[in-house]
Structure formats: C-alpha cells, structure tokens
XYZ file of C-alpha atoms in Angstrom:
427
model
C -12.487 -99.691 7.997
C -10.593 -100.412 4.596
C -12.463 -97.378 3.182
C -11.689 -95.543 5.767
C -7.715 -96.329 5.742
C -7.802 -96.186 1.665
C -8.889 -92.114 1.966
C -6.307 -91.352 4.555
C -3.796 -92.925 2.354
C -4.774 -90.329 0.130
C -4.280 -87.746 1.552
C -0.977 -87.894 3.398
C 1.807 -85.700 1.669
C 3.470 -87.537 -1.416
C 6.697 -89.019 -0.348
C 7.288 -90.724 -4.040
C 5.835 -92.501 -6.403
C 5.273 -95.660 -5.452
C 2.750 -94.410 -2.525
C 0.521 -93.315 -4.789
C -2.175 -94.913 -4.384
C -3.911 -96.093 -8.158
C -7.407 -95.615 -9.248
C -9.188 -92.270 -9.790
C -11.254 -92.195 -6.668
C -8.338 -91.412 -5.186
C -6.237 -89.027 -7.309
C -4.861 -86.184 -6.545
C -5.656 -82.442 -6.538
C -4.001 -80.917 -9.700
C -1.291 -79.418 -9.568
C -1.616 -76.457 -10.837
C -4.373 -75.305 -8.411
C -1.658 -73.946 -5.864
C 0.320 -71.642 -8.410
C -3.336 -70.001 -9.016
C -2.525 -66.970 -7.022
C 1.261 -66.675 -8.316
C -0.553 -65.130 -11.667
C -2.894 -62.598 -10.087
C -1.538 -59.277 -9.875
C 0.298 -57.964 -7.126
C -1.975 -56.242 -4.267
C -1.632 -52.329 -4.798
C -1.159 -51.898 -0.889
C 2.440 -51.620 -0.178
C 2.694 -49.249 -2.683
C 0.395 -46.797 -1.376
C 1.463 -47.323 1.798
C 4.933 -46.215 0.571
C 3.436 -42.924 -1.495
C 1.392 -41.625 1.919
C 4.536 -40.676 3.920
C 5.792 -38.437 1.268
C 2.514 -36.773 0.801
C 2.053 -36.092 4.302
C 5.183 -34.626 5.499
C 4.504 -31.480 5.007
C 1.609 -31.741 7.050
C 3.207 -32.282 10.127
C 6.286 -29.700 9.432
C 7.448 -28.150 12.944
C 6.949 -24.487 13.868
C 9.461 -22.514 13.967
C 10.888 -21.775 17.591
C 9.314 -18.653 18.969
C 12.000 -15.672 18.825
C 13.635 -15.183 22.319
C 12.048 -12.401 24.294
C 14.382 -8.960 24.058
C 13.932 -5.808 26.472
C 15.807 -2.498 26.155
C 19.148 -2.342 27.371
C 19.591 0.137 30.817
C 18.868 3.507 30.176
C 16.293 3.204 26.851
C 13.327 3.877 26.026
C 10.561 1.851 24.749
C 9.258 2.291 21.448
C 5.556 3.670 22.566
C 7.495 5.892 24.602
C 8.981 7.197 21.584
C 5.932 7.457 19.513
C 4.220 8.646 22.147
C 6.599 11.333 22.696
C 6.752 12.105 19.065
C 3.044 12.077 19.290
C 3.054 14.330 22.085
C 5.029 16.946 20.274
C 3.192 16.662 16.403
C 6.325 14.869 14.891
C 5.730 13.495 11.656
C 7.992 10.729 11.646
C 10.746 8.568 13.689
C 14.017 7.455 12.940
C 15.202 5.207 14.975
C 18.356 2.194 13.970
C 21.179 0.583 15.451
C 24.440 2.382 16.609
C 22.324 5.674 16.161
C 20.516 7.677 18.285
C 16.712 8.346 18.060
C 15.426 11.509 15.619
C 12.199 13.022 15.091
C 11.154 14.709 12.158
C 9.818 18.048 13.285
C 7.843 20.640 10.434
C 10.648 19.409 7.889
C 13.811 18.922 10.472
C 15.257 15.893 11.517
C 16.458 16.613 15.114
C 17.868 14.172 17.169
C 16.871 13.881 21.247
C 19.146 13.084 24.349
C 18.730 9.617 24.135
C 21.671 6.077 24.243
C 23.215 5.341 20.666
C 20.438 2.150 20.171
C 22.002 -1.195 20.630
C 21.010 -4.027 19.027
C 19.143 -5.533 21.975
C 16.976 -2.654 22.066
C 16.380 -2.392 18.394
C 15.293 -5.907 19.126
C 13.051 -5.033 21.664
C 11.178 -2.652 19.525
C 10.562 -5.058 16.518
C 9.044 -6.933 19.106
C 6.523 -4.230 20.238
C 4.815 -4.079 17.207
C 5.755 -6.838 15.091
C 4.639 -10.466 15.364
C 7.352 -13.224 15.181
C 6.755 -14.217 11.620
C 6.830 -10.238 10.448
C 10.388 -10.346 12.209
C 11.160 -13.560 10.353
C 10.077 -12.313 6.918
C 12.582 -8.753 7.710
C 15.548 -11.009 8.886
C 15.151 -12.991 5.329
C 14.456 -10.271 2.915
C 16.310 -7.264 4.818
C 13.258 -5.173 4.189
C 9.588 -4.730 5.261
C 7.185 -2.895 5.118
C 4.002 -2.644 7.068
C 1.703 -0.719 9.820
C 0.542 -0.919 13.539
C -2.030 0.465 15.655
C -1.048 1.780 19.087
C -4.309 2.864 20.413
C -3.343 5.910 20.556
C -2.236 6.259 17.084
C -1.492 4.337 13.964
C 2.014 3.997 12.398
C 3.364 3.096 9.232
C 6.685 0.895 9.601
C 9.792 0.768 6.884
C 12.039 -1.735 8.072
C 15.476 -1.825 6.314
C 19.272 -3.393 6.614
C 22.259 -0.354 6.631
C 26.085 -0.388 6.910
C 25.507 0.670 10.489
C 23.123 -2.033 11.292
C 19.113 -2.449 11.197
C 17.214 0.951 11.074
C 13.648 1.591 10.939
C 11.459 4.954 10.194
C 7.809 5.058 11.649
C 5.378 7.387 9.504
C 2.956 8.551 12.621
C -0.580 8.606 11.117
C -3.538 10.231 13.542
C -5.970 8.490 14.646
C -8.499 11.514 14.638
C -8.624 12.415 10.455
C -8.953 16.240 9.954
C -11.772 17.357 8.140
C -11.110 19.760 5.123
C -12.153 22.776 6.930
C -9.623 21.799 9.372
C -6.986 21.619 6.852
C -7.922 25.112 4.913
C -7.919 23.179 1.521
C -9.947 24.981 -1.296
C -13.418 24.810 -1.792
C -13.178 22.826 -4.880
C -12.178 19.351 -3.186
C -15.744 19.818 -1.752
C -16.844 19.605 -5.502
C -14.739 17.358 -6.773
C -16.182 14.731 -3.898
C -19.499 14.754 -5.547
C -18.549 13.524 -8.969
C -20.267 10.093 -9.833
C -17.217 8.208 -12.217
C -13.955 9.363 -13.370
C -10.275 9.692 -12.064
C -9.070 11.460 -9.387
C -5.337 11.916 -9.131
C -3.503 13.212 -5.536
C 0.140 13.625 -6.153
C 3.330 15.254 -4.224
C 6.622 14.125 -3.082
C 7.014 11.782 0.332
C 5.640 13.594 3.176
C 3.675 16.264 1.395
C 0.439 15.379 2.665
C -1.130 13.747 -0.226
C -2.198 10.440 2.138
C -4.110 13.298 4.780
C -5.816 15.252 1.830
C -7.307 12.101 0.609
C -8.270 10.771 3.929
C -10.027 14.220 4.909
C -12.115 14.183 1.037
C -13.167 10.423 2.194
C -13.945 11.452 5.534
C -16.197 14.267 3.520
C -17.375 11.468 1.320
C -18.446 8.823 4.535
C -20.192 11.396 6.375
C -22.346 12.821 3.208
C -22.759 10.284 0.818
C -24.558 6.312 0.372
C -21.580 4.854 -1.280
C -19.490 1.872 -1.400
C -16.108 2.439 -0.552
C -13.138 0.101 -1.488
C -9.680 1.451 -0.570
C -6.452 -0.895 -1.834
C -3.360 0.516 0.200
C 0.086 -0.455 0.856
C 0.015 -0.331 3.740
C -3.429 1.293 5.264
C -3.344 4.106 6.925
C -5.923 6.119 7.863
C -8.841 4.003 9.161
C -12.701 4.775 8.527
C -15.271 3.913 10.318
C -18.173 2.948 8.076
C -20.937 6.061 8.531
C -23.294 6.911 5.724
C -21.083 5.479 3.369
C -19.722 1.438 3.720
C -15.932 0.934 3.625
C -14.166 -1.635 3.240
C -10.434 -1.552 3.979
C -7.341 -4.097 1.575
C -4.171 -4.190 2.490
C -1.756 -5.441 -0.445
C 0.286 -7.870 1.362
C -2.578 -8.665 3.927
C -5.427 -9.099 2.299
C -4.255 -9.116 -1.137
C -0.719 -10.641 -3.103
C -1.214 -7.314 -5.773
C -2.454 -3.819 -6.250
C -3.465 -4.708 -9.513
C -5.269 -7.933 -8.519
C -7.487 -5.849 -6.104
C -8.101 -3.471 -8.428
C -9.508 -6.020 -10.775
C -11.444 -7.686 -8.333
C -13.058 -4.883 -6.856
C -14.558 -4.068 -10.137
C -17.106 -7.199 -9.356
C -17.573 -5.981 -5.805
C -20.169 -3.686 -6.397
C -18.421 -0.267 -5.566
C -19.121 3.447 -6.275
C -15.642 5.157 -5.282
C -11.988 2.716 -5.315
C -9.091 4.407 -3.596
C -5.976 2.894 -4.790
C -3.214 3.683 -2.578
C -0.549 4.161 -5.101
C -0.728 3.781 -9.224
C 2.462 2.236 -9.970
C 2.857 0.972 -13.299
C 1.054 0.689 -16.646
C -0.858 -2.353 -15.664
C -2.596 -0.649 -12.264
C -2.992 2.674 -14.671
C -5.332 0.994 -17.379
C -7.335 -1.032 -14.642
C -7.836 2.511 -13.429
C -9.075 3.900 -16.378
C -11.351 1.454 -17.447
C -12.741 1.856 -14.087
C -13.164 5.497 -14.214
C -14.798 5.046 -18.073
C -17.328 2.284 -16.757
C -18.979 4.298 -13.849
C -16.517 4.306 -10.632
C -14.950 7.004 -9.103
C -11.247 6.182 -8.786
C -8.895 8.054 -6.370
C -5.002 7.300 -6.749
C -1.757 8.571 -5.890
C 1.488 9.023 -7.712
C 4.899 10.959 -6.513
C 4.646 14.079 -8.882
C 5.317 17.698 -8.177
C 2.964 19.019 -10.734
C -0.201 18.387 -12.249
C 1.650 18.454 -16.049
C 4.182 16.089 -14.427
C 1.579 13.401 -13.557
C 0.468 13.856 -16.957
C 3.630 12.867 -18.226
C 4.500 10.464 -15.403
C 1.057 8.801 -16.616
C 2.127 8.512 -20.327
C 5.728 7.093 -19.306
C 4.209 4.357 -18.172
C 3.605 3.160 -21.641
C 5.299 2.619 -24.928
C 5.818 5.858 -27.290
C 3.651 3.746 -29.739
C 0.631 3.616 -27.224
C 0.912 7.704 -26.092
C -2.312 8.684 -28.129
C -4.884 6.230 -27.094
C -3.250 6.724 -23.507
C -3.866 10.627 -24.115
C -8.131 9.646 -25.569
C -8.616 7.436 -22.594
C -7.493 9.997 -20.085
C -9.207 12.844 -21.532
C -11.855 10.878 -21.503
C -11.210 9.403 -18.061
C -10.074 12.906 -15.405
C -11.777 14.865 -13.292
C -8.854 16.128 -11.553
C -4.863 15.994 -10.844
C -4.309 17.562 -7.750
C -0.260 17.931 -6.838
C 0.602 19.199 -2.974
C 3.580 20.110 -1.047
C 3.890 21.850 2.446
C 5.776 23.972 3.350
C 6.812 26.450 7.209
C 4.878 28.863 8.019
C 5.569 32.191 9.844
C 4.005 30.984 12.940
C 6.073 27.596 13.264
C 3.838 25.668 11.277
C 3.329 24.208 8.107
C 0.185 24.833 5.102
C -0.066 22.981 2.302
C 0.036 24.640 -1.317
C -1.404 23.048 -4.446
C -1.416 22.643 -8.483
C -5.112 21.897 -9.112
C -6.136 21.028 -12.808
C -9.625 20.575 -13.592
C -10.467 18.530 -16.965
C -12.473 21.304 -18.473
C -13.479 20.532 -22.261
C -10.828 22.924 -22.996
C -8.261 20.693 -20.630
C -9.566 17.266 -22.108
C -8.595 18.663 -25.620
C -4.964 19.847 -24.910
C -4.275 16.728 -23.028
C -5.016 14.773 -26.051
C -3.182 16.988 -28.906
C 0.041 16.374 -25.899
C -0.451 20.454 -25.585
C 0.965 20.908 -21.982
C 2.266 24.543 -22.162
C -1.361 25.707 -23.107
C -2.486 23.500 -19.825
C -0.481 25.216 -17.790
C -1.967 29.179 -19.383
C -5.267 28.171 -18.836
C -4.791 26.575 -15.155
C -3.441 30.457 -14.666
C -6.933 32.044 -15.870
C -9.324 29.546 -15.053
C -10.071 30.703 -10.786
C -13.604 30.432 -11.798
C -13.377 26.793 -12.157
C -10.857 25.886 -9.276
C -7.784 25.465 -10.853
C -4.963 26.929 -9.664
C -0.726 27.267 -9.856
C 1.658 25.859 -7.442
C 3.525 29.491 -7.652
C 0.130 31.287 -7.623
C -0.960 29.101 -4.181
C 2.264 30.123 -3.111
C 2.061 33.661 -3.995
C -1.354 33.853 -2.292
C 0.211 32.426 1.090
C 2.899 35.254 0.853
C 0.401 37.882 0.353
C -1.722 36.061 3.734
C 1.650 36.822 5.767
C 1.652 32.783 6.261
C 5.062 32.389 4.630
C 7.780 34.287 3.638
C 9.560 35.357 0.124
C 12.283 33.019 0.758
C 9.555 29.787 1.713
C 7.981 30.819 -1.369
C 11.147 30.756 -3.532
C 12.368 27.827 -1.954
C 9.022 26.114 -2.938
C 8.261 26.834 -5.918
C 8.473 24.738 -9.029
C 9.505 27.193 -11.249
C 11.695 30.045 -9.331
C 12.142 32.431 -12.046
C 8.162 32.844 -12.493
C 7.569 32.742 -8.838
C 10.401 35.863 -8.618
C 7.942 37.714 -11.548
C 4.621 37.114 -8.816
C 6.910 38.480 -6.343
C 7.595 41.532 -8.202
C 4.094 41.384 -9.650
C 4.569 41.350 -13.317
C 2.507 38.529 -12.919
C-alpha cells in the first residue's frame, strides 16, 4: 500500500516545491520533453489549403446567360426567306442592316426589294438564325465578324460589321452544286494547268469576280480525276467537297486553325499533294508558299489583283526592296501560272468571265527574274499556242462572240486606250 500511495504521489500535477517528492525513483519527466514539437516545422497543410481556391476558380467560372430569344418584328421576313429568295432569283449577295431596307446584288446591281426599313429586333432575329450565341458575343465585343453557314439549301459567307446607321451585315451566297469548267466556258488550259505535279498556282481578281468559283470548279476537276491529297486553308470555307477520287480535307482559319500561316506550315507534314490557301496575305504566308511549291506540292492561292503583272508586283511588295531578286529566283523558279478574272454583263442579261492568263514559259521565268514586265506582257500577246492570253484580248474575243458590247468591253478593260486599238483592229 505505501508503494502504491508513494507512485501516485508522483504523479499528481506539481503544486510547488515542497510536494516533490525526493529520491530518483520518483522524479519527474524532463521538462523539456513537452516543447519537443514547438521546434518541428510547421505542417504544410493550411497553406495548401489556402493556394487550392485560387487555382480552382476558374474552373467553376459561370456561363454566360443564354442571349434572349428575338423574332422579326410584324411585317418581316426571315432571313432564309431572304436567302432563299435571293437564291431563287441567282443573286450574288445580300445586304441587309439596321434602319435600311433589304438589297440584293443582281449581275453587278444593288437593287433594293419592297420590304420594312429592318429594326433592330429583326436584325436580331437574323443573327440568331445562323449564328450561335457565342458568335453573337464575339460580334457585340469586337464590332466585326466574319464567318459562314450552311442552309441546306445553300452555303453563305457572313461579314458582320458596326455602321453610323446601326449593325449591317452582307451574305456572300455560295452554291451548293459547284459548276464544272465546261459549265463555266473557262479555257482549255485550266484543264492543263490541273495536272501539274508541284509549283504555284495564283487566281486573282477584285471582290466578286469569281476567282473563289474558278478555283472550286479546277478542284472539282482535280477530285473527280486525280488520287491526291487535298488540304484547303480558307477564311472562311466556302465551297465544300466531297472527298471522290481525291481525299480532302477542309481548315477553317478561325475554326480549325488561329493562322493562315500556321496551317500552311503544318500542312507541309500532313502528307499532301495539292494545298489551297484561301488568300496569300503577307510576306510570311508568300514564302511558306514558295517553299512549298519548290519542295514538290502544288499550291493554289488567291490575291486581289487585276492583272497577272500586278500580282507580280503585288507579290514583290510584300518584301523589302533589298530582298526583290531572290523573291524574283524563287518565283521563277516556283509558277506555273497567274491567272487574273473579272466578269462582266452580257448581251443576254448575264454575266462571263474574262481572263489575263500567264504561263511561266522559260521565256516568262527569265523576264520575271531580270523585273522585265513590259516584255511579259508582248509575249502573253503572241503566245495562244501556250494558253496565255490578255485581259483586252479575252475581252475583244467576247465582243467579236456578240456576248458583250463595245461599251462592256471599254468599261472592262485594264488598259482602255489599247482595248479602243482591238476595237478598231490595229491590233
């Protein structure tokens, strides 16, 4: 029992000195076994726990509210209504904006129709019919878009823009059937220039000349005749192939891409034989283009030229003075052909499209790089044999087919003064 007494003497809390008991069976744990922990380093816990809200609030960011359903005011039209009216009636284009009234471009004209001045509502509405809620949201932010939509019953291409009148918007109608060459009455030389295994291809004009239906029916030629692969970078797309003999693969800069130029690149590791690029916009694209075209591609391009000499130009404009001659080598070296368009009316109500057609002969190649473009232009005059033709001289043959008049042909023609001289046949 004293034993027993003795240890639970020892271990009742201290309450001074003179409790302790003495002897060392009995002492004390030391005392610095409880302040132990005090030197270990703080648990890194609560500090994590602090970092992870941060790092996850983005992750649980709210959508945006879905834009509030709009229909046309009393008395409008839908949009498919328009289209398909404009469809209906082979317009080329729509115009359409707020506090205006709807206009169709008709063979060149822009003619209006007995429709309501558009009210904002309705505009509205119309976004809505083609557009998803984050393409409206990316317009209301930047005041501009651009874009394209498929109806069914055709495909559009959509320019969306901010005015002093209010929003407007103009829809580019693109068919859904693609005309074949024959169709179109283009010369028998886009047939050859199809078949070529690497090079450049250049298909120029102003807006609305045609340039994006020529290249869609020499593709269409292409798809239906040849084992290729087929890479097309557009801005948007717009005419749509359906994979045949050749495979195609459509890219849509914006969609499917962030750059022209980035697609261009990458598509030289994709394994292709032909690369359309929708439109060749500035030095960069232009020497991805033609290091393509030296290393065993076909490339196809665009650029908004009215003559085949002009793209030449346009092409070395791109770059400094002090980089024109090795811009001239590599595109000698580089062309198969610059093709410029335009259309213009017909006698019969419609339009036909004229051309500038330079082939890169031997004789081309070396007056492109000595920067000779007045001898270009001679021997595009006298070289029928191998394709090449004039604007004035297309246009001169369409006068003498009764398809357009003397004043279409004047009106259209690059040079006037030397169309006047056809006319009059000193030329």
């Amino acid at each position: 029992m004293a034993d027993s007494e003795a240890t639970q003497t020892a271990t009742m809390p201290v309450g001074g000195a003179s409790s302790i008991p003495t002897g060392p069976v009995i002492a004390p744990p030391p005392i610095t076994a409880p302040a132990a922990p005090a030197i270990q380093p703080p648990p890194p816990q609560p500090q994590m726990m602090q970092a992870v809200p941060a790092q996850a609030a983005p992750v649980m960011m709210v959508p945006p509210p879905a834009i509030p359903k709009r229909s046309p005011s009393p008395g409008q039209p839908t949009l498919r209504e328009l289209v398909k009216l404009a469809e209906e009636n082979g317009f080329s284009d729509l115009h359409v904006g707020v506090n205006e009234v709807p206009r169709f471009r008709d063979r060149g004209d822009l003619v209006p129709r007995e429709y309501p001045v558009t009210d904002l509502d309705t505009f509205m509405s119309w976004l809505q019919e083609i557009l998803t809620d984050r393409e409206i949201r990316d317009f209301q932010e930047n005041l501009d878009f651009d874009g394209a939509a498929d109806l069914g019953f055709v495909r559009i291409r959509i320019n969306i823009f901010d005015s002093l009148a209010g929003p407007a918007m103009v829809l580019r109608l693109i068919g859904a059937e693609i005309l074949t060459m024959e169709q179109l009455r283009l010369p028998a030389v886009f047939r050859d220039i199809c078949h070529y295994h690497k090079g450049l291809v250049l298909v120029t004009g102003p807006t609305g000349s045609g340039k994006s239906t020529t290249m869609a029916a020499m593709f269409d030629y292409i798809n239906k005749s040849q084992n290729k692969h087929i890479i097309t970078i557009e801005d948007p797309v717009e005419f749509v192939h359906k994979s045949q003999k050749a495979l195609i693969k459509h890219r849509e800069v914006g969609r499917h891409t962030l750059k022209f130029f980035n697609a261009l690149k990458g598509a030289l590791r994709q394994d292709p034989d032909i690369m359309l690029v929708g439109e060749i916009r500035d030095a960069e694209t232009m020497k991805i283009a033609l290091k393509a075209a030296s290393t065993g591609h076909l490339v196809a391009g665009t650029l908004h030229t009215n003559s085949a000499i002009k793209t030449i130009e346009r092409i070395l404009g791109m770059f400094p003075p002090n980089e024109h001659d090795a811009v001239r080598v590599s595109l000698a070296e580089s062309l198969v052909s610059i093709i410029a368009q335009g259309l213009c009316k017909t006698t019969d109500g419609k339009r036909a499209a004229y051309h500038d057609i330079l082939i890169a002969t031997d004789a081309i190649k070396e007056y492109i790089v000595k920067g000779q473009m007045d001898e270009i232009n001679q021997v595009m005059l006298q070289s029928d044999f191998d394709g090449m033709i004039t604007m004035n001289k297309a246009l001169f043959n369409l006068y003498q087919e009764g398809r357009i008049t003397e004043e279409v042909a004047l009106e259209n023609s690059p040079t006037p003064n030397e169309m006047a001289q056809f006319l009059r046949g000193r030329i």
